[in-house]
Amino acid sequence: MHPLLGRLIVNFVLGLICFIAYSSQIFIIWPWYGSVVSVELLGLLVPFNVLVGMLLWNYFLCVVTDPGQVPSNWEPDVDSDGYEVKKLTGRPRHCRVCNKFKPPRAHHCRQCDRCVLRMDHHCPWINNCVGHFNHGHFIRFLFYVDLACSYHVAMITWRVYSTMGSRYWDEPSGMELVFIILNYVACVPVLLCVGIFSLYHFKGLLQNTTTIEGWEKDKAATMVQRGKIRDVKFPYHLGKRRNIDAVLGSNPLLWCWPTVPPGTGLKYQLSSDDEGSMAVWPPRDPRETSEFQLPASPWTYENGSLNPNLEPNNARLRSSVKPKRSSQNASGTSALPPYHPDYAEAEDGEVVYTSESSSQDSLGAGSFVRRGSEGYEVRPVGREDMLSRYLRELGEEPQRYHRYIPQPLSDSEDDDVPLSQAVKHS
């Protein structure tokens, strides 16, 4: 994503939050209370502004807080427990783009062009990655969006409901009615979309699972259902309470307050079942039987054998097609058909059909076959073979051709003689 586009999205989100939060207070609630400060008005708006303030504070922290990156000289301690390995080699994970080792639960972000510690996902709405050091701020931001939007909808609905009272008709002004509609249109979709998104992340918080790890768990569950692997437990599931402590801190009173997340993001505690033996996560697909190795030479066939001519597999087939037309005048062949007056045979009396073919088998003399996509394909016989076969059917000897010499017209009885007999007796 272009940096300018990311900043525009952040400004759009800020504008939407401020519009929903302050237009409702200025153009709806304030006129409803007669534009006079009162205890009831403060009791209604102060909690709402506290929620909006916490929302904006956590959103600001999500945008400006570095999610965490791998130190330049960091190397995994292979003698201790808790380091992740590659599924195929069993060695510590290494990023080929950053040329650094990957700590546990770290992934490379293409948008940020770096490895992010405990990467959850790249969020375009904050123009930043959600990682180890800002994941807690992101969870609080979603939480306060849900609370503030719910409070806002309830507040506007209360205003609409008050106009339908049985005692008197409190008709809203035109300006107030327009902003009531605009606030509903702006707030309700945000509440629905962010609410569903929040439920997914709150579930991941209780399971100590990031979005990427959620996809890995779904893939592992699919392989278990298909009987490819045995059931593998997620190694970072510590229990619901400890899972929340790992993101929001160990003090429950400060879960809703912006705090620094615990740990360095380079190593994470494992569940009691995996202490002492770190299982490979995500589990390995049994179809991946061996480590992929590059061939010794880049110029190889698909089966790994060396191609000395550095040609594709079908180069011989393509080269056999081109000289077909140019090889018609080769030795033992003639460019003229056998029935042409100027046709001349070869010195040895045989007409040779020269044409390369990719076939390996033959079905009789002069018949070449090759295996195609639909079975064996027989090459059509040459013109000489067709003419020889035709002459044998007529009782003539092959390789001896007669030129037809037209006879002068006459009124004799021989006019009714067939042309074939006339040629035979001539």
XYZ file of C-alpha atoms in Angstrom:
426
model
C 0.000 0.000 0.000
C 1.250 3.458 -0.868
C 2.104 5.573 2.223
C -0.116 8.417 1.027
C -3.086 6.074 0.659
C -2.497 4.705 4.157
C -2.520 8.206 5.635
C -5.712 9.044 3.773
C -7.396 5.941 5.238
C -6.282 6.899 8.759
C -7.639 10.430 8.306
C -10.903 9.009 6.963
C -11.274 6.810 10.064
C -10.583 9.767 12.344
C -13.116 11.883 10.467
C -15.757 9.156 10.726
C -15.167 8.737 14.475
C -15.356 12.484 15.098
C -18.478 12.877 12.953
C -20.364 10.117 14.771
C -19.176 11.255 18.201
C -19.617 15.032 18.028
C -22.325 15.667 15.433
C -24.752 13.666 17.550
C -23.957 15.769 20.623
C -23.985 19.154 18.904
C -26.954 18.811 16.546
C -29.147 16.225 18.308
C -28.596 15.934 22.075
C -27.778 19.590 22.811
C -30.959 20.995 21.169
C -33.001 18.226 22.772
C -32.013 19.472 26.245
C -32.829 23.052 25.320
C -29.205 24.090 24.742
C -28.768 24.413 28.522
C -26.182 22.619 30.658
C -27.859 20.415 33.246
C -27.041 17.452 35.438
C -29.068 15.128 33.246
C -27.204 16.314 30.157
C -23.824 15.789 31.836
C -24.889 12.375 33.091
C -25.703 11.409 29.508
C -22.720 12.881 27.660
C -19.805 12.439 30.100
C -19.732 8.587 29.888
C -20.055 8.809 26.124
C -17.116 11.225 25.836
C -15.013 9.007 28.107
C -15.615 6.083 25.756
C -14.805 8.246 22.730
C -11.625 9.502 24.398
C -10.424 5.965 25.180
C -11.302 4.934 21.651
C -9.224 7.721 20.108
C -6.338 7.120 22.508
C -6.091 3.410 21.675
C -6.486 4.123 17.975
C -3.599 6.583 18.171
C -1.462 3.953 19.922
C -2.348 1.358 17.274
C -1.165 3.695 14.528
C 2.071 4.996 16.067
C 3.259 1.978 18.117
C 5.844 -0.226 16.438
C 4.476 -3.795 16.467
C 7.982 -5.131 16.967
C 10.764 -6.242 14.673
C 13.567 -8.778 14.923
C 16.862 -7.386 16.266
C 19.656 -7.405 13.712
C 21.964 -9.761 15.629
C 19.362 -12.013 17.206
C 19.876 -15.785 17.018
C 17.655 -18.498 18.495
C 18.837 -20.498 21.460
C 18.501 -24.013 20.093
C 19.397 -25.569 23.455
C 16.316 -24.148 25.173
C 12.664 -25.000 24.700
C 10.188 -22.882 22.824
C 11.930 -22.060 19.568
C 10.132 -22.858 16.329
C 11.704 -24.894 13.553
C 11.040 -25.441 9.872
C 8.632 -28.217 9.066
C 10.924 -29.913 6.563
C 14.450 -29.404 7.861
C 13.890 -29.135 11.604
C 16.178 -26.114 11.711
C 15.429 -22.648 13.144
C 13.145 -20.558 10.947
C 14.923 -18.051 8.752
C 13.537 -15.225 6.600
C 15.104 -15.125 3.150
C 13.870 -11.565 2.529
C 15.178 -9.984 5.727
C 18.095 -12.443 5.989
C 17.370 -12.886 9.693
C 16.247 -15.665 11.978
C 12.537 -15.694 12.811
C 11.526 -15.757 16.473
C 8.532 -17.863 17.480
C 5.202 -16.632 16.021
C 6.948 -14.020 13.853
C 6.073 -13.623 10.168
C 7.198 -11.454 7.278
C 4.822 -8.653 6.245
C 4.948 -7.727 2.563
C 3.327 -4.350 3.221
C 5.812 -3.328 5.916
C 8.661 -5.230 4.191
C 9.997 -6.686 7.433
C 9.399 -9.486 9.930
C 6.876 -8.599 12.653
C 6.945 -10.135 16.134
C 3.830 -12.216 16.893
C 2.213 -10.914 13.727
C -1.576 -11.020 13.725
C -2.350 -9.249 10.442
C -1.677 -6.044 8.536
C -4.585 -3.677 9.145
C -5.131 -0.991 6.474
C -7.420 0.982 8.827
C -4.495 1.763 11.121
C -1.856 1.699 8.337
C 0.230 -0.600 10.492
C 0.752 -4.225 11.394
C -0.886 -5.694 14.475
C 1.939 -7.364 16.356
C 3.297 -8.032 19.808
C 3.600 -4.448 21.103
C 0.309 -3.049 19.757
C -1.955 -6.089 19.839
C -3.323 -5.084 23.227
C -4.062 -1.555 21.971
C -5.879 -3.047 18.980
C -8.049 -5.256 21.215
C -8.932 -2.265 23.414
C -9.695 -0.181 20.343
C -12.213 -2.748 19.113
C -13.683 -3.012 22.595
C -14.233 0.737 22.907
C -15.632 0.978 19.357
C -18.285 -1.568 20.311
C -19.121 0.232 23.552
C -19.137 3.748 22.076
C -21.240 2.774 19.049
C -23.725 0.872 21.203
C -24.013 3.860 23.556
C -24.415 6.192 20.558
C -27.204 4.126 18.978
C -28.997 3.852 22.302
C -28.698 7.611 22.862
C -30.065 8.509 19.408
C -32.830 5.920 19.704
C -33.839 7.407 23.045
C -34.117 10.797 21.368
C -36.316 9.370 18.600
C -38.460 7.486 21.100
C -39.015 10.655 23.146
C -40.746 12.312 20.174
C -43.438 9.635 20.323
C -44.434 10.264 23.905
C -48.092 10.313 24.812
C -47.924 13.479 26.927
C -46.711 15.923 24.297
C -45.206 15.979 20.812
C -41.548 16.978 20.871
C -41.060 17.478 17.166
C -37.375 17.652 16.075
C -36.250 20.431 13.783
C -35.244 19.850 10.174
C -31.544 20.042 10.955
C -31.936 17.646 13.870
C -33.874 15.167 11.751
C -31.190 15.196 9.034
C -28.412 14.463 11.536
C -30.457 11.713 13.182
C -30.649 9.937 9.823
C -26.962 10.562 9.061
C -25.862 9.234 12.439
C -27.893 6.076 12.003
C -26.459 5.547 8.527
C -22.895 6.087 9.742
C -23.003 4.283 13.077
C -25.100 1.166 12.535
C -22.904 -0.330 9.729
C -19.778 0.385 11.792
C -21.303 -1.326 14.810
C -22.264 -4.418 12.808
C -18.980 -4.785 10.919
C -16.656 -4.005 13.807
C -18.820 -6.068 16.155
C -18.447 -9.218 14.079
C -14.738 -8.513 13.620
C -14.386 -8.003 17.389
C -15.977 -11.351 18.209
C -13.367 -13.115 16.081
C -10.480 -11.310 17.791
C -11.931 -11.744 21.287
C -12.120 -15.475 20.596
C -8.488 -15.415 19.467
C -7.587 -13.534 22.663
C -9.151 -16.253 24.825
C -7.251 -18.923 22.882
C -3.985 -16.948 22.654
C -4.169 -17.265 18.870
C -3.361 -14.741 16.170
C -5.182 -14.527 12.855
C -2.371 -16.370 11.047
C -2.280 -19.072 13.705
C -6.050 -19.400 13.399
C -5.616 -20.298 9.726
C -2.919 -22.796 10.683
C -5.208 -24.391 13.277
C -7.994 -24.715 10.694
C -5.602 -26.413 8.273
C -4.391 -28.776 11.009
C -7.975 -29.618 11.960
C -8.744 -30.450 8.328
C -5.765 -32.825 8.127
C -6.875 -34.484 11.381
C -10.411 -35.015 10.052
C -9.028 -36.585 6.879
C -6.848 -38.936 8.903
C -3.545 -37.576 7.621
C -2.125 -36.673 11.038
C -2.906 -37.197 14.693
C -4.478 -34.541 16.841
C -1.905 -31.856 17.683
C -2.475 -29.389 20.528
C -1.735 -25.723 20.011
C 1.496 -25.158 21.989
C 0.703 -21.600 23.155
C -2.700 -22.235 24.741
C -2.152 -21.521 28.454
C -5.739 -21.286 29.666
C -8.209 -18.419 29.223
C -6.947 -16.284 32.123
C -3.272 -16.670 31.271
C -4.008 -16.128 27.593
C -5.533 -12.732 28.377
C -2.634 -11.898 30.703
C -0.182 -12.602 27.860
C -1.720 -9.769 25.797
C -3.365 -7.275 28.175
C -1.175 -7.718 31.250
C -1.451 -9.595 34.512
C -3.523 -6.944 36.349
C -7.244 -7.269 35.478
C -7.885 -3.704 36.645
C -5.647 -2.405 33.858
C -6.971 -4.558 31.039
C -9.007 -1.649 29.681
C -6.202 0.850 30.215
C -3.352 1.210 27.678
C -0.318 -0.589 29.090
C 2.940 -2.018 27.795
C 2.511 -5.693 26.852
C 4.563 -8.221 28.834
C 7.593 -9.911 27.350
C 9.998 -9.058 24.569
C 8.214 -10.849 21.734
C 11.230 -13.082 21.073
C 10.102 -16.026 23.184
C 6.737 -17.186 24.515
C 5.671 -19.515 27.253
C 4.462 -22.932 26.208
C 1.593 -24.910 27.614
C 2.368 -27.461 30.328
C 1.824 -30.346 27.887
C 4.570 -29.065 25.579
C 7.162 -28.110 28.178
C 10.430 -29.810 27.389
C 9.424 -30.946 23.904
C 8.480 -28.289 21.394
C 6.217 -29.799 18.756
C 6.563 -28.660 15.197
C 3.919 -26.007 14.601
C 2.158 -25.804 12.263
C 2.051 -29.594 11.852
C 3.717 -31.008 8.796
C 1.685 -32.251 5.851
C 2.534 -35.958 5.327
C 2.631 -35.401 1.566
C 5.811 -33.403 2.090
C 8.021 -36.443 2.501
C 11.446 -34.976 1.930
C 13.264 -31.716 1.934
C 13.263 -29.836 -1.315
C 16.745 -29.620 -2.822
C 17.793 -27.600 -5.793
C 19.499 -29.573 -8.574
C 23.227 -29.244 -9.062
C 22.738 -27.626 -12.475
C 19.913 -25.249 -13.416
C 19.776 -26.796 -16.914
C 17.916 -29.974 -16.110
C 14.921 -31.893 -17.319
C 11.815 -32.287 -15.205
C 12.980 -35.718 -13.993
C 16.310 -34.280 -12.827
C 18.507 -35.626 -15.621
C 20.921 -33.245 -17.255
C 20.059 -31.686 -20.594
C 23.415 -31.401 -22.400
C 21.981 -29.446 -25.328
C 20.158 -26.986 -23.047
C 16.999 -27.547 -25.077
C 13.420 -28.194 -23.998
C 12.089 -31.720 -24.100
C 10.083 -31.216 -27.316
C 12.849 -29.474 -29.263
C 13.428 -32.562 -31.408
C 9.740 -32.773 -32.198
C 9.637 -29.129 -33.255
C 12.755 -29.514 -35.398
C 11.236 -32.531 -37.152
C 8.240 -30.545 -38.273
C 10.070 -27.707 -39.996
C 12.203 -29.630 -42.569
C 9.242 -31.623 -43.871
C 8.518 -29.177 -46.640
C 12.156 -28.541 -47.518
C 12.992 -32.252 -47.596
C 10.669 -33.042 -50.456
C 13.490 -32.508 -52.988
C 15.975 -34.730 -51.180
C 17.668 -37.702 -52.789
C 15.237 -40.417 -53.916
C 12.223 -38.100 -53.967
C 10.514 -36.005 -56.558
C 8.583 -32.798 -56.261
C 6.268 -33.978 -59.079
C 3.442 -36.489 -58.696
C 3.936 -39.936 -60.246
C 1.358 -39.294 -62.981
C 3.111 -36.137 -64.186
C 4.713 -36.425 -67.668
C 8.043 -35.093 -66.379
C 8.149 -37.418 -63.371
C 11.433 -39.348 -63.148
C 12.259 -42.230 -60.865
C 15.387 -42.577 -58.798
C 18.372 -44.451 -60.108
C 17.686 -47.497 -58.000
C 14.047 -47.482 -59.017
C 12.764 -46.747 -55.555
C 11.090 -43.675 -54.232
C 12.177 -42.919 -50.679
C 9.938 -41.158 -48.247
C 12.056 -39.096 -45.885
C 10.497 -37.531 -42.880
C 11.589 -37.469 -39.291
C 9.138 -38.541 -36.710
C 8.978 -38.632 -32.975
C 7.518 -42.112 -33.041
C 9.337 -44.966 -31.409
C 7.233 -47.872 -32.652
C 6.021 -49.016 -36.038
C 3.041 -51.027 -37.148
C 4.337 -52.628 -40.353
C 6.410 -51.384 -43.240
C 6.060 -47.700 -43.898
C 3.575 -47.169 -41.058
C 4.785 -45.094 -38.180
C 2.888 -44.559 -34.956
C 3.301 -42.401 -31.912
C 1.525 -42.239 -28.618
C -0.694 -39.191 -28.403
C -3.129 -37.829 -25.837
C -5.892 -40.138 -27.146
C -3.835 -43.264 -27.807
C -1.729 -44.346 -30.792
C -1.768 -42.089 -33.814
C -0.831 -43.607 -37.223
C 1.004 -41.445 -39.676
C -0.710 -41.237 -43.080
C 1.042 -43.237 -45.815
C 2.890 -41.429 -48.592
C 1.620 -40.733 -52.087
C 3.865 -43.395 -53.583
C 2.436 -46.053 -51.297
C -1.081 -45.041 -52.198
C -0.297 -45.205 -55.922
C 1.396 -48.598 -55.581
C -1.583 -49.971 -53.753
C -3.893 -48.628 -56.429
C -1.820 -50.193 -59.231
C -1.829 -53.572 -57.487
C -5.604 -53.426 -57.302
C -5.674 -52.862 -61.072
C -3.292 -55.775 -61.667
C -0.418 -53.591 -62.738
C 3.152 -53.886 -61.603
C 4.187 -51.078 -59.247
C 7.030 -48.747 -60.150
C 6.039 -48.890 -63.820
C 3.940 -45.969 -64.894
C 2.233 -45.493 -68.281
C 1.803 -42.170 -69.920
C -1.532 -41.652 -71.507
C -1.272 -40.728 -75.192
C -4.567 -39.540 -76.620
C -5.625 -41.341 -79.834
C -6.886 -39.522 -82.937
C -10.600 -39.423 -83.431
C -12.025 -42.075 -85.761
C -15.392 -43.403 -86.773
C -14.422 -47.009 -86.242
C -16.017 -49.363 -83.849
C -13.081 -48.947 -81.496
C -14.634 -45.772 -80.176
C -16.608 -47.780 -77.726
C -13.477 -49.359 -76.251
C -12.913 -48.264 -72.591
C -10.010 -45.972 -71.898
C -8.279 -48.464 -69.591
C -8.215 -51.144 -72.288
C -6.974 -48.637 -74.857
C -4.074 -47.750 -72.586
C -3.336 -51.437 -71.933
C -3.109 -52.362 -75.644
C -1.168 -49.267 -76.685
